[in-house]
Amino acid sequence: MTLYLLRRVLLAVVTLWILSIIVFFAGQVLPGDPGRAVLGPFAAERAVRAYDHQLGVDRPLLVQYFGWIGGLLHGNMGTSYTYRSPVEPFIASALANSGKLALLALVIIVPLGIAGGVVAAVYSGRIIDRVISLSGLAGSTVPEFVSGIVLILVFGIALKALPITAATDPGASFADQLDHLILPVIPLVLVLFGYIARMARAGTVEALDSDYARTAVLKGLRRRTMIRRHILRNSLLPTITVIATQTGYLIGGLVVVETLFNYQGIGRLIFNAANGKDFPMLEAGVLVIGVVYMVATLIADVLYTALSPRLRVGAAS
Amino acid sequence: MSADVAVPGEVTVAHAYAAPPASWRLLARKPAFVAGAGILLLWMACAVLGHLIAPYDPLAQQLLARNAAPSGTHLLGTDPLGRDVLSRVISGARDILTIAPLATLLGAVLGTALGLIMGYFGGIVDAVISRIVEAVLALPVVIVAFLFVVAVGPSSLTLIVVIGFIFTPLIARTVRTAVLIEGQQDYLPAARLLGERPAYIMIAEILPNVLPVIVVEFTVRLGYAIFAVATLSFLGFGVQQPTPDWGGDIAANYGLLGAGYWWETLFPALAIASVVMALNLVTDSIEQVLSS
């Protein structure tokens, strides 16, 4: 178990390192130079060059990379070109905001997706199964901004039932914040529902087909009891892994949803950084997303191992 | 006796040639497939004949008819620059319906080649490529696309290449699994014993057998490609204004939703949704027919 975990962490570190290289070099080929972007099109060429020199972006790329990665290892993520101050406070507050949105989405989607999948599997082949499977498939491929627009139109503008921006005044109450997050969270839920329901359905169908399910039926257990006691536990294992891998899609969705609903999260932060050619902010933001994603998959792997009796016994011997 | 022996052989041959039309007939009998394919064909017609069907020039501005509500003259209204929304929705089909299929095709070709090599050779080749594939898969797809499109600058070609490259490892993984399953069949050792070269075996022997998997994977990925192109356009890193584009038009106009100008945002949004839904109906039907 320890050895397995060590291996997993090591792999995650290697992947992160590859990610840091990709992020850094993609950041450096960005068209236009930061001095010009910050000082504007009318600044003198000499001023731009001086500013670039001050930022250190006129050094060779390898030197810049090692400077950057060295800083990261000391907890220094860089200085924003746009705000001329360290990026950490921006990243931290954006991450906290996105965390609220993502957590709310997960709290809604996990029970909903699992319930949908189990119902579809139990009524496999019937109309309700087709409806759940097809709507899940449709939901997972309609872009968040499309469903978001329709939601804004219906609930925000036609019915005037919910606020159409996610931003609240500082110090707003929990209920007020929640009220502002309802509309933004629905597009995320729609996209994720299909994946989770499909996994839960596949797991349940397999479990229903197993020998122990047949035994349970033959010994006279009621169908409801059998599903709750024997099927659910087995069908939920693969679902855990899927939920973790979906954090990636969730984070990708945040860029769109946060832009659409004007919410100061990590997605909007990297979107603004990309538009403003604020390399350090962009690089730090994407790297933080990578770390969050890696940690989520790691936790899922650990949970999977801990919950699966077979793997647990195998590791103990 | 000899006639009896020949008959089963002929039946097999006839059956082999009859197979594709049979699955087509099965598809054509599914209402979901017919509906989906019909909607897709409609949008393809818009993409090809857009300038002939559209009632107005999608770029023509009428400054006296800005933000006009849907009416007899402008069926879907006009946008803030007085451009006809219906014409822009019709013409907007072109870019997304060229970029997404080309990107998916690029990903499918590269992914199939990679998957065949990984599955056929196995060993170190497979292990090394699998590591790289895993590293790429560990990054959120939209974020990677975003990063690279920003880096290289938005253009149709950039979108095709970036999305194609991101799809490559995803498709490679699926093809690799299919090839591994296929590897247990007897015809592979037979082909090797005949002295056929690996490239020939992969292309002439394995590829036709894993083709159904690739077809399904292609249609599924096509949906995600449309998702990605629309999203990047919405974020301002796809097709650039003033070229009519659904995602781009939504991004340009959704700020006016609060002012009550809903038509210039809603209709492009419905266009995207209809394409995606139609594609899902087609994909789902193909999957069912191929797996039955």
Coordinates of C-alpha atoms in Angstrom, one line a residue:
Chain A
M1 CA 0.0 0.0 0.0
T2 CA 2.7 2.5 1.0
L3 CA 4.8 1.4 -2.0
Y4 CA 1.8 1.9 -4.3
L5 CA 1.1 5.3 -2.8
L6 CA 4.8 6.3 -3.2
R7 CA 4.7 5.2 -6.8
R8 CA 1.5 7.2 -7.4
V9 CA 2.9 10.4 -5.8
L10 CA 6.2 10.0 -7.8
L11 CA 4.2 9.7 -11.1
A12 CA 2.2 12.8 -10.2
V13 CA 5.4 14.7 -9.6
V14 CA 6.7 13.7 -13.0
T15 CA 3.5 14.7 -14.7
L16 CA 3.5 18.0 -12.9
W17 CA 7.1 18.6 -14.1
I18 CA 6.0 17.9 -17.7
L19 CA 3.1 20.3 -17.1
S20 CA 5.4 23.0 -15.8
I21 CA 7.5 22.8 -19.0
I22 CA 4.4 22.9 -21.2
V23 CA 2.9 25.8 -19.4
F24 CA 6.2 27.8 -19.3
F25 CA 7.1 27.4 -22.9
A26 CA 3.5 28.0 -24.1
G27 CA 3.6 31.1 -22.0
Q28 CA 6.8 32.3 -23.6
V29 CA 5.7 31.9 -27.3
L30 CA 2.7 34.1 -26.6
P31 CA 2.5 36.7 -29.3
G32 CA 3.6 40.2 -28.4
D33 CA 6.0 41.0 -25.6
P34 CA 4.9 41.8 -22.0
G35 CA 6.5 45.3 -22.0
R36 CA 4.5 46.3 -25.0
A37 CA 1.4 44.8 -23.6
V38 CA 1.7 46.5 -20.3
L39 CA 2.9 49.9 -21.5
G40 CA 0.6 50.1 -24.5
P41 CA 1.1 50.6 -28.2
F42 CA 2.3 54.2 -27.9
A43 CA 5.2 53.6 -25.5
A44 CA 8.7 54.3 -26.8
E45 CA 10.7 51.3 -28.0
R46 CA 13.4 52.1 -25.4
A47 CA 10.9 52.2 -22.5
V48 CA 9.5 48.8 -23.6
R49 CA 13.0 47.3 -23.8
A50 CA 13.9 48.7 -20.4
Y51 CA 10.7 47.3 -18.9
D52 CA 11.3 43.9 -20.5
H53 CA 14.8 44.0 -19.0
Q54 CA 13.5 44.9 -15.6
L55 CA 11.0 42.0 -15.8
G56 CA 13.9 39.7 -16.9
V57 CA 12.0 38.5 -20.0
D58 CA 15.0 39.4 -22.3
R59 CA 17.1 36.6 -20.7
P60 CA 17.5 33.2 -22.4
L61 CA 14.4 30.9 -22.0
L62 CA 16.3 28.2 -20.0
V63 CA 17.6 30.8 -17.5
Q64 CA 14.1 32.1 -17.2
Y65 CA 12.7 28.6 -16.7
F66 CA 15.1 27.7 -13.9
G67 CA 14.6 31.0 -12.2
W68 CA 10.8 30.4 -12.3
I69 CA 10.9 26.8 -11.2
G70 CA 13.4 27.7 -8.4
G71 CA 11.1 30.4 -7.2
L72 CA 8.1 28.0 -7.2
L73 CA 10.0 25.5 -5.0
H74 CA 10.5 28.4 -2.5
G75 CA 6.8 29.2 -2.6
N76 CA 7.3 32.3 -4.8
M77 CA 5.0 32.0 -7.8
G78 CA 6.1 35.2 -9.5
T79 CA 5.1 38.8 -9.9
S80 CA 2.1 39.8 -12.0
Y81 CA 2.9 42.1 -14.9
T82 CA -0.5 43.7 -14.8
Y83 CA -0.7 44.4 -11.0
R84 CA 3.0 44.7 -10.3
S85 CA 2.6 42.6 -7.1
P86 CA 3.0 38.9 -6.2
V87 CA 0.5 36.6 -7.8
E88 CA -0.1 34.4 -4.7
P89 CA -2.9 36.6 -3.1
F90 CA -4.8 36.7 -6.4
I91 CA -4.5 33.0 -7.0
A92 CA -5.5 32.2 -3.4
S93 CA -8.7 34.3 -3.4
A94 CA -9.6 33.1 -6.9
L95 CA -9.1 29.5 -5.9
A96 CA -11.3 30.0 -2.8
N97 CA -14.1 31.4 -5.0
S98 CA -13.8 28.6 -7.5
G99 CA -13.7 26.1 -4.7
K100 CA -17.1 27.2 -3.5
L101 CA -18.6 26.9 -7.0
A102 CA -17.0 23.5 -7.7
L103 CA -17.9 22.1 -4.2
L104 CA -21.5 23.1 -4.7
A105 CA -21.5 21.5 -8.2
L106 CA -20.1 18.2 -6.7
V107 CA -22.5 18.2 -3.8
I108 CA -25.4 18.3 -6.3
I109 CA -24.0 16.2 -9.0
V110 CA -22.6 13.2 -7.1
P111 CA -25.9 11.9 -5.6
L112 CA -27.9 13.0 -8.7
G113 CA -25.6 11.2 -11.1
I114 CA -25.4 8.0 -9.1
A115 CA -29.1 7.9 -8.6
G116 CA -29.7 8.5 -12.3
G117 CA -27.3 5.7 -13.3
V118 CA -28.7 3.2 -10.8
V119 CA -32.3 3.9 -11.9
A120 CA -31.2 3.6 -15.6
A121 CA -29.6 0.3 -14.9
V122 CA -32.4 -1.1 -12.8
Y123 CA -34.9 -0.2 -15.6
S124 CA -32.3 -1.1 -18.3
G125 CA -33.7 -1.1 -21.8
R126 CA -36.9 0.6 -20.8
I127 CA -38.0 4.2 -21.7
I128 CA -36.6 5.7 -18.5
D129 CA -33.2 4.2 -19.2
R130 CA -33.1 5.7 -22.7
V131 CA -34.3 9.1 -21.4
I132 CA -31.6 9.2 -18.7
S133 CA -28.8 7.9 -21.0
L134 CA -29.7 10.2 -23.9
S135 CA -30.3 13.4 -21.8
G136 CA -27.0 12.6 -20.0
L137 CA -25.2 12.4 -23.4
A138 CA -26.8 15.5 -24.7
G139 CA -26.1 17.4 -21.5
S140 CA -22.4 16.4 -21.5
T141 CA -21.9 17.8 -25.0
V142 CA -23.9 21.1 -24.9
P143 CA -21.3 23.7 -24.0
E144 CA -21.8 25.4 -20.6
F145 CA -22.2 28.8 -22.1
V146 CA -25.1 27.6 -24.2
S147 CA -27.1 26.1 -21.3
G148 CA -26.0 29.1 -19.2
I149 CA -27.5 31.5 -21.7
V150 CA -30.8 29.7 -21.7
L151 CA -30.8 29.6 -17.9
I152 CA -30.1 33.3 -17.7
L153 CA -32.9 34.0 -20.1
V154 CA -35.5 31.8 -18.4
F155 CA -34.8 32.2 -14.7
G156 CA -32.9 35.5 -14.6
I157 CA -34.7 37.6 -17.2
A158 CA -38.1 36.1 -18.0
L159 CA -39.0 34.9 -14.5
K160 CA -36.7 37.3 -12.6
A161 CA -36.3 34.5 -10.0
L162 CA -32.5 34.4 -9.7
P163 CA -29.6 36.9 -10.0
I164 CA -27.8 36.6 -13.4
T165 CA -24.3 37.4 -12.0
A166 CA -22.4 35.2 -9.5
A167 CA -20.6 38.2 -7.9
T168 CA -21.9 39.3 -4.4
D169 CA -20.9 42.3 -2.3
P170 CA -18.1 41.5 0.1
G171 CA -19.5 40.3 3.4
A172 CA -22.7 38.9 1.8
S173 CA -24.5 36.2 3.9
F174 CA -24.2 32.5 3.1
A175 CA -27.8 32.4 1.8
D176 CA -27.2 35.4 -0.5
Q177 CA -24.0 33.8 -1.9
L178 CA -25.7 30.5 -2.5
D179 CA -28.6 32.4 -4.3
H180 CA -26.0 33.9 -6.7
L181 CA -24.3 30.5 -7.3
I182 CA -27.5 28.5 -8.3
L183 CA -27.6 29.6 -11.9
P184 CA -23.8 29.2 -12.5
V185 CA -23.7 25.8 -11.0
I186 CA -26.5 24.3 -13.2
P187 CA -24.4 24.3 -16.5
L188 CA -21.6 22.5 -14.7
V189 CA -24.0 19.9 -13.3
L190 CA -25.5 19.3 -16.7
V191 CA -22.1 18.6 -18.3
L192 CA -21.1 16.2 -15.5
F193 CA -24.3 14.4 -15.1
G194 CA -23.9 12.3 -18.2
Y195 CA -20.5 10.9 -17.3
I196 CA -21.2 10.0 -13.7
A197 CA -24.6 8.5 -14.6
R198 CA -23.1 6.4 -17.4
M199 CA -20.4 5.0 -15.1
A200 CA -22.8 4.3 -12.3
R201 CA -25.2 2.6 -14.8
A202 CA -22.4 0.4 -16.2
G203 CA -21.3 -0.6 -12.7
T204 CA -24.8 -1.4 -11.6
V205 CA -25.6 -3.4 -14.8
E206 CA -22.5 -5.5 -14.2
A207 CA -23.3 -6.0 -10.5
L208 CA -26.9 -7.0 -11.3
D209 CA -25.6 -9.6 -13.7
S210 CA -23.3 -11.2 -11.1
D211 CA -23.6 -14.5 -9.4
Y212 CA -24.0 -12.9 -5.9
A213 CA -27.0 -10.8 -7.2
R214 CA -28.6 -14.0 -8.5
T215 CA -28.0 -15.7 -5.2
A216 CA -29.5 -12.8 -3.3
V217 CA -32.6 -13.1 -5.6
L218 CA -32.8 -16.8 -5.2
K219 CA -32.6 -16.7 -1.4
G220 CA -35.7 -14.5 -1.5
L221 CA -34.3 -11.1 -0.8
R222 CA -36.6 -8.3 -1.9
R223 CA -35.3 -6.4 -5.0
R224 CA -35.1 -3.1 -3.1
T225 CA -33.0 -4.7 -0.3
M226 CA -30.8 -6.5 -2.7
I227 CA -30.0 -3.3 -4.6
R228 CA -29.3 -1.3 -1.5
R229 CA -27.2 -4.0 0.3
H230 CA -25.4 -5.7 -2.5
I231 CA -25.5 -3.8 -5.7
L232 CA -24.9 -0.2 -4.7
R233 CA -21.6 -0.9 -2.9
N234 CA -20.1 -2.6 -5.9
S235 CA -21.4 -0.2 -8.5
L236 CA -20.1 2.9 -6.7
L237 CA -16.4 2.0 -6.8
P238 CA -15.7 2.8 -10.5
T239 CA -17.9 5.9 -10.1
I240 CA -15.4 7.4 -7.6
T241 CA -12.6 7.3 -10.1
V242 CA -14.8 9.0 -12.7
I243 CA -15.8 11.7 -10.4
A244 CA -12.1 12.5 -9.8
T245 CA -11.2 12.5 -13.5
Q246 CA -14.2 14.8 -14.1
T247 CA -12.6 17.5 -11.8
G248 CA -10.6 18.3 -15.0
Y249 CA -13.7 18.9 -17.0
L250 CA -15.2 20.8 -14.1
I251 CA -12.1 23.2 -14.0
G252 CA -12.3 23.6 -17.8
G253 CA -16.0 24.5 -17.4
L254 CA -15.2 27.0 -14.7
V255 CA -13.3 29.2 -17.3
V256 CA -16.5 29.6 -19.3
V257 CA -19.0 29.7 -16.4
E258 CA -17.0 32.3 -14.5
T259 CA -16.7 34.5 -17.5
L260 CA -20.4 34.2 -18.4
F261 CA -21.6 34.9 -14.8
N262 CA -18.8 37.4 -14.0
Y263 CA -17.4 35.5 -11.0
Q264 CA -13.9 36.1 -9.7
G265 CA -12.6 32.5 -9.7
I266 CA -9.5 30.8 -11.1
G267 CA -11.0 30.3 -14.5
R268 CA -11.8 34.0 -15.0
L269 CA -8.3 34.8 -13.5
I270 CA -6.5 32.8 -16.2
F271 CA -8.8 34.1 -18.9
N272 CA -8.0 37.7 -17.9
A273 CA -4.3 36.9 -17.6
A274 CA -4.3 35.4 -21.1
N275 CA -6.0 38.4 -22.5
G276 CA -3.6 40.8 -20.7
K277 CA -0.5 38.7 -21.6
D278 CA 0.2 38.5 -17.8
F279 CA 2.5 35.4 -18.2
P280 CA 3.3 34.9 -14.5
M281 CA -0.4 35.0 -13.5
L282 CA -1.3 32.7 -16.4
E283 CA 1.4 30.2 -15.7
A284 CA 0.7 30.1 -11.9
G285 CA -3.0 29.8 -12.5
V286 CA -2.7 26.8 -14.9
L287 CA -0.1 25.1 -12.7
V288 CA -2.4 25.5 -9.7
I289 CA -5.2 23.9 -11.7
G290 CA -2.8 21.0 -12.6
V291 CA -1.9 20.5 -8.9
V292 CA -5.6 20.5 -7.9
Y293 CA -6.4 18.0 -10.6
M294 CA -3.5 15.8 -9.7
V295 CA -4.4 15.8 -6.0
A296 CA -8.0 14.9 -6.9
T297 CA -7.0 11.9 -8.9
L298 CA -4.6 10.9 -6.1
I299 CA -7.3 11.0 -3.5
A300 CA -9.6 9.0 -5.7
D301 CA -7.0 6.3 -6.2
V302 CA -6.4 6.1 -2.4
L303 CA -10.2 6.0 -1.7
Y304 CA -10.6 3.3 -4.4
T305 CA -7.9 1.2 -2.8
A306 CA -9.2 1.8 0.7
L307 CA -12.8 0.9 -0.3
S308 CA -12.0 -2.1 -2.4
P309 CA -11.6 -5.2 -0.1
R310 CA -9.8 -7.1 -2.8
L311 CA -7.1 -4.5 -3.2
R312 CA -6.8 -4.0 0.5
V313 CA -6.2 -7.7 1.2
G314 CA -3.8 -7.9 -1.7
A315 CA -1.8 -5.0 -0.3
A316 CA -1.6 -6.4 3.2
S317 CA -0.2 -9.7 2.2
Chain B
M1 CA -20.6 -33.6 -53.5
S2 CA -18.3 -31.0 -54.9
A3 CA -21.3 -28.7 -55.5
D4 CA -22.3 -29.1 -51.8
V5 CA -18.9 -28.0 -50.7
A6 CA -18.9 -25.0 -52.9
V7 CA -22.2 -23.7 -51.6
P8 CA -21.2 -22.8 -48.1
G9 CA -18.2 -20.9 -49.4
E10 CA -20.3 -18.8 -51.7
V11 CA -22.8 -18.1 -49.0
T12 CA -20.0 -16.8 -46.8
V13 CA -18.7 -14.5 -49.5
A14 CA -22.2 -13.2 -50.3
H15 CA -22.8 -12.6 -46.6
A16 CA -19.5 -10.6 -46.3
Y17 CA -20.5 -8.3 -49.1
A18 CA -24.1 -7.9 -47.9
A19 CA -23.0 -6.8 -44.4
P20 CA -22.5 -3.0 -44.8
P21 CA -25.8 -2.4 -46.6
A22 CA -27.6 -4.4 -43.9
S23 CA -26.3 -2.2 -41.1
W24 CA -27.2 0.9 -43.2
R25 CA -30.7 -0.3 -43.5
L26 CA -30.8 -0.9 -39.8
L27 CA -29.7 2.7 -39.3
A28 CA -32.2 4.2 -41.7
R29 CA -35.0 2.4 -39.8
K30 CA -34.1 4.2 -36.6
P31 CA -36.1 7.4 -36.2
A32 CA -33.5 8.9 -33.9
F33 CA -30.8 8.5 -36.6
V34 CA -33.1 9.9 -39.3
A35 CA -34.0 12.9 -37.2
G36 CA -30.3 13.6 -36.2
A37 CA -29.0 13.1 -39.7
G38 CA -31.7 15.3 -41.1
I39 CA -30.8 18.2 -38.8
L40 CA -27.1 17.7 -39.5
L41 CA -27.7 17.7 -43.3
L42 CA -29.7 21.0 -42.9
W43 CA -26.8 22.7 -41.2
M44 CA -24.3 21.3 -43.7
A45 CA -26.5 22.8 -46.5
C46 CA -26.3 26.1 -44.6
A47 CA -22.5 25.8 -44.3
V48 CA -22.1 25.1 -48.1
L49 CA -24.9 27.3 -49.5
G50 CA -25.0 29.9 -46.7
H51 CA -24.6 32.9 -49.0
L52 CA -27.5 31.7 -51.3
I53 CA -30.0 30.8 -48.5
A54 CA -29.4 33.8 -46.2
P55 CA -31.9 36.6 -46.7
Y56 CA -29.3 39.3 -46.1
D57 CA -25.5 39.7 -46.2
P58 CA -24.4 38.5 -42.8
L59 CA -21.9 41.4 -42.6
A60 CA -24.2 44.2 -43.8
Q61 CA -24.9 46.8 -41.1
Q62 CA -28.2 48.7 -41.0
L63 CA -27.6 51.4 -38.5
L64 CA -31.3 52.4 -38.5
A65 CA -32.3 48.9 -37.5
R66 CA -30.1 48.1 -34.5
N67 CA -31.3 45.5 -32.0
A68 CA -34.6 45.2 -33.9
A69 CA -36.9 42.5 -32.4
P70 CA -37.8 39.5 -34.6
S71 CA -40.4 40.6 -37.2
G72 CA -41.5 40.0 -40.8
T73 CA -38.4 41.8 -42.3
H74 CA -35.9 40.2 -39.9
L75 CA -37.3 36.9 -38.9
L76 CA -34.8 36.5 -36.0
G77 CA -34.2 40.2 -35.4
T78 CA -31.0 42.2 -35.8
D79 CA -27.9 42.6 -33.6
P80 CA -26.3 45.7 -32.1
L81 CA -24.8 46.7 -35.5
G82 CA -28.1 46.1 -37.3
R83 CA -26.9 42.8 -38.9
D84 CA -29.6 40.2 -39.7
V85 CA -29.4 37.5 -37.0
L86 CA -30.9 34.8 -39.2
S87 CA -28.3 35.4 -41.9
R88 CA -25.5 35.3 -39.3
V89 CA -26.9 32.0 -37.8
I90 CA -27.0 30.4 -41.3
S91 CA -23.5 31.6 -42.3
G92 CA -22.2 30.8 -38.9
A93 CA -22.5 27.1 -39.6
R94 CA -19.6 27.2 -42.0
D95 CA -16.6 27.6 -39.8
I96 CA -17.6 25.3 -36.9
L97 CA -18.7 22.6 -39.4
T98 CA -15.3 22.7 -41.1
I99 CA -13.0 23.2 -38.1
A100 CA -14.5 20.5 -35.9
P101 CA -14.6 17.6 -38.4
L102 CA -11.1 18.4 -39.7
A103 CA -9.7 18.6 -36.2
T104 CA -11.4 15.2 -35.3
L105 CA -10.1 13.7 -38.6
L106 CA -6.5 14.8 -37.7
G107 CA -6.9 13.4 -34.2
A108 CA -8.4 10.1 -35.6
V109 CA -5.6 9.6 -38.2
L110 CA -2.7 10.3 -35.8
G111 CA -4.5 8.5 -32.9
T112 CA -5.1 5.4 -35.0
A113 CA -1.5 5.3 -36.2
L114 CA -0.2 5.7 -32.7
G115 CA -2.7 3.2 -31.3
L116 CA -1.9 0.6 -33.9
I117 CA 1.8 1.0 -33.2
M118 CA 1.3 0.8 -29.4
G119 CA -1.0 -2.2 -29.5
Y120 CA 1.0 -4.1 -32.1
F121 CA 4.5 -3.7 -30.9
G122 CA 3.8 -3.5 -27.1
G123 CA 6.9 -3.6 -24.9
I124 CA 9.0 -0.5 -24.5
V125 CA 7.4 1.4 -27.4
D126 CA 4.0 1.0 -25.7
A127 CA 5.3 1.8 -22.2
V128 CA 7.0 5.1 -23.3
I129 CA 4.1 6.3 -25.4
S130 CA 1.7 5.3 -22.6
R131 CA 3.6 7.5 -20.2
I132 CA 3.4 10.5 -22.5
V133 CA -0.3 9.9 -23.2
E134 CA -1.0 9.7 -19.5
A135 CA 0.8 13.0 -18.9
V136 CA -1.3 14.7 -21.7
L137 CA -4.4 13.2 -20.3
A138 CA -3.7 14.5 -16.8
L139 CA -4.3 18.1 -18.1
P140 CA -7.8 19.5 -18.4
V141 CA -8.5 19.4 -22.1
V142 CA -10.1 22.9 -22.4
I143 CA -7.2 24.4 -20.4
V144 CA -4.6 22.9 -22.7
A145 CA -6.5 24.1 -25.8
F146 CA -6.9 27.5 -24.3
L147 CA -3.2 27.8 -23.4
F148 CA -2.0 26.8 -26.9
V149 CA -4.5 28.8 -28.9
V150 CA -3.5 31.8 -26.8
A151 CA 0.2 31.0 -27.4
V152 CA 0.0 30.6 -31.2
G153 CA -2.8 33.1 -31.8
P154 CA -6.3 32.3 -32.9
S155 CA -7.0 31.1 -36.4
S156 CA -8.9 28.2 -38.0
L157 CA -5.7 26.3 -38.6
T158 CA -4.6 26.7 -35.0
L159 CA -7.9 25.4 -33.7
I160 CA -7.7 22.4 -36.0
V161 CA -4.1 21.5 -35.1
V162 CA -4.5 22.1 -31.3
I163 CA -7.8 20.1 -31.0
G164 CA -6.5 17.4 -33.3
F165 CA -3.3 17.0 -31.2
I166 CA -5.3 16.9 -27.9
F167 CA -7.5 14.2 -29.4
T168 CA -4.6 12.1 -30.6
P169 CA -3.7 10.4 -27.3
L170 CA -7.4 10.0 -26.4
I171 CA -8.1 8.2 -29.6
A172 CA -4.8 6.3 -29.5
R173 CA -5.8 4.8 -26.1
T174 CA -9.0 3.5 -27.5
V175 CA -7.5 2.1 -30.7
R176 CA -4.7 0.5 -28.6
T177 CA -7.2 -1.4 -26.5
A178 CA -9.0 -2.6 -29.6
V179 CA -5.8 -3.8 -31.2
L180 CA -4.8 -5.7 -28.0
I181 CA -8.1 -7.5 -28.1
E182 CA -7.6 -8.2 -31.8
G183 CA -4.1 -9.5 -31.1
Q184 CA -5.6 -12.7 -29.6
Q185 CA -7.0 -13.7 -33.0
D186 CA -5.4 -16.5 -35.0
Y187 CA -5.0 -14.5 -38.2
L188 CA -2.2 -12.4 -36.7
P189 CA 0.3 -15.3 -36.1
A190 CA -0.8 -16.6 -39.5
A191 CA 0.0 -13.3 -41.2
R192 CA 3.4 -13.2 -39.4
L193 CA 4.2 -16.8 -40.5
L194 CA 3.4 -15.7 -44.1
G195 CA 6.2 -13.2 -43.7
E196 CA 4.1 -10.1 -44.0
R197 CA 5.7 -6.9 -42.8
P198 CA 4.4 -5.2 -39.6
A199 CA 3.2 -2.1 -41.5
Y200 CA 1.3 -4.3 -43.9
I201 CA -0.2 -6.4 -41.0
M202 CA -1.3 -3.3 -39.1
I203 CA -2.9 -1.6 -42.1
A204 CA -4.3 -4.5 -44.1
E205 CA -5.1 -7.0 -41.4
I206 CA -5.8 -5.2 -38.1
L207 CA -7.1 -1.8 -39.3
P208 CA -10.2 -3.2 -41.1
N209 CA -11.1 -5.2 -37.9
V210 CA -10.8 -2.3 -35.5
L211 CA -12.6 0.2 -37.9
P212 CA -16.0 0.0 -36.1
V213 CA -14.3 1.1 -32.9
I214 CA -12.7 4.0 -34.7
V215 CA -15.9 5.1 -36.4
V216 CA -17.7 5.2 -33.0
E217 CA -14.8 7.1 -31.4
F218 CA -14.8 9.5 -34.3
T219 CA -18.4 10.5 -33.9
V220 CA -18.1 10.8 -30.1
R221 CA -15.0 13.0 -30.5
L222 CA -16.7 15.1 -33.1
G223 CA -19.2 16.1 -30.5
Y224 CA -16.4 17.2 -28.2
A225 CA -14.7 19.0 -31.0
I226 CA -17.8 21.1 -31.7
F227 CA -18.0 21.7 -27.9
A228 CA -14.3 22.9 -27.8
V229 CA -14.5 25.1 -31.0
A230 CA -17.7 26.8 -29.7
T231 CA -16.2 27.3 -26.3
L232 CA -13.0 28.7 -27.6
S233 CA -14.9 31.0 -29.9
F234 CA -17.0 32.2 -27.0
L235 CA -13.9 33.0 -25.0
G236 CA -12.6 35.0 -28.0
F237 CA -9.9 32.6 -29.1
G238 CA -11.7 30.9 -32.0
V239 CA -13.2 32.4 -35.1
Q240 CA -12.7 36.2 -35.0
Q241 CA -15.4 38.8 -35.4
P242 CA -16.9 40.1 -37.7
T243 CA -17.0 36.6 -39.4
P244 CA -20.4 35.2 -38.4
D245 CA -19.8 32.5 -35.8
W246 CA -22.2 31.1 -33.2
G247 CA -19.9 31.2 -30.2
G248 CA -18.4 34.5 -31.2
D249 CA -21.8 36.1 -31.8
I250 CA -23.0 35.0 -28.4
A251 CA -19.9 36.4 -26.7
A252 CA -20.4 39.7 -28.5
N253 CA -24.1 40.0 -27.6
Y254 CA -24.8 38.3 -24.3
G255 CA -24.0 41.5 -22.3
L256 CA -27.2 42.9 -23.8
L257 CA -29.4 40.1 -22.3
G258 CA -30.3 42.3 -19.4
A259 CA -31.5 45.0 -21.7
G260 CA -34.1 42.6 -23.2
Y261 CA -32.3 41.9 -26.5
W262 CA -32.5 38.1 -26.2
W263 CA -32.8 37.1 -29.8
E264 CA -29.2 37.9 -30.9
T265 CA -27.9 35.6 -28.2
L266 CA -30.6 32.9 -28.0
F267 CA -30.7 31.9 -31.6
P268 CA -26.9 31.2 -32.1
A269 CA -27.1 29.3 -28.7
L270 CA -30.0 27.2 -30.0
A271 CA -28.0 26.5 -33.2
I272 CA -25.1 25.1 -31.3
A273 CA -27.4 23.0 -29.1
S274 CA -29.3 21.6 -32.1
V275 CA -26.1 20.5 -33.9
V276 CA -24.8 18.8 -30.7
M277 CA -28.1 17.1 -30.0
A278 CA -28.4 15.9 -33.6
L279 CA -24.9 14.5 -33.5
N280 CA -25.7 12.7 -30.3
L281 CA -28.7 11.0 -31.9
V282 CA -26.6 9.9 -34.8
T283 CA -23.7 8.7 -32.6
D284 CA -26.0 6.8 -30.3
S285 CA -27.7 5.1 -33.2
I286 CA -24.4 4.1 -34.9
E287 CA -23.2 2.7 -31.6
Q288 CA -26.3 0.6 -31.1
V289 CA -26.2 -0.8 -34.7
L290 CA -22.5 -1.6 -34.5
S291 CA -22.8 -3.3 -31.1
S292 CA -25.9 -5.3 -32.0

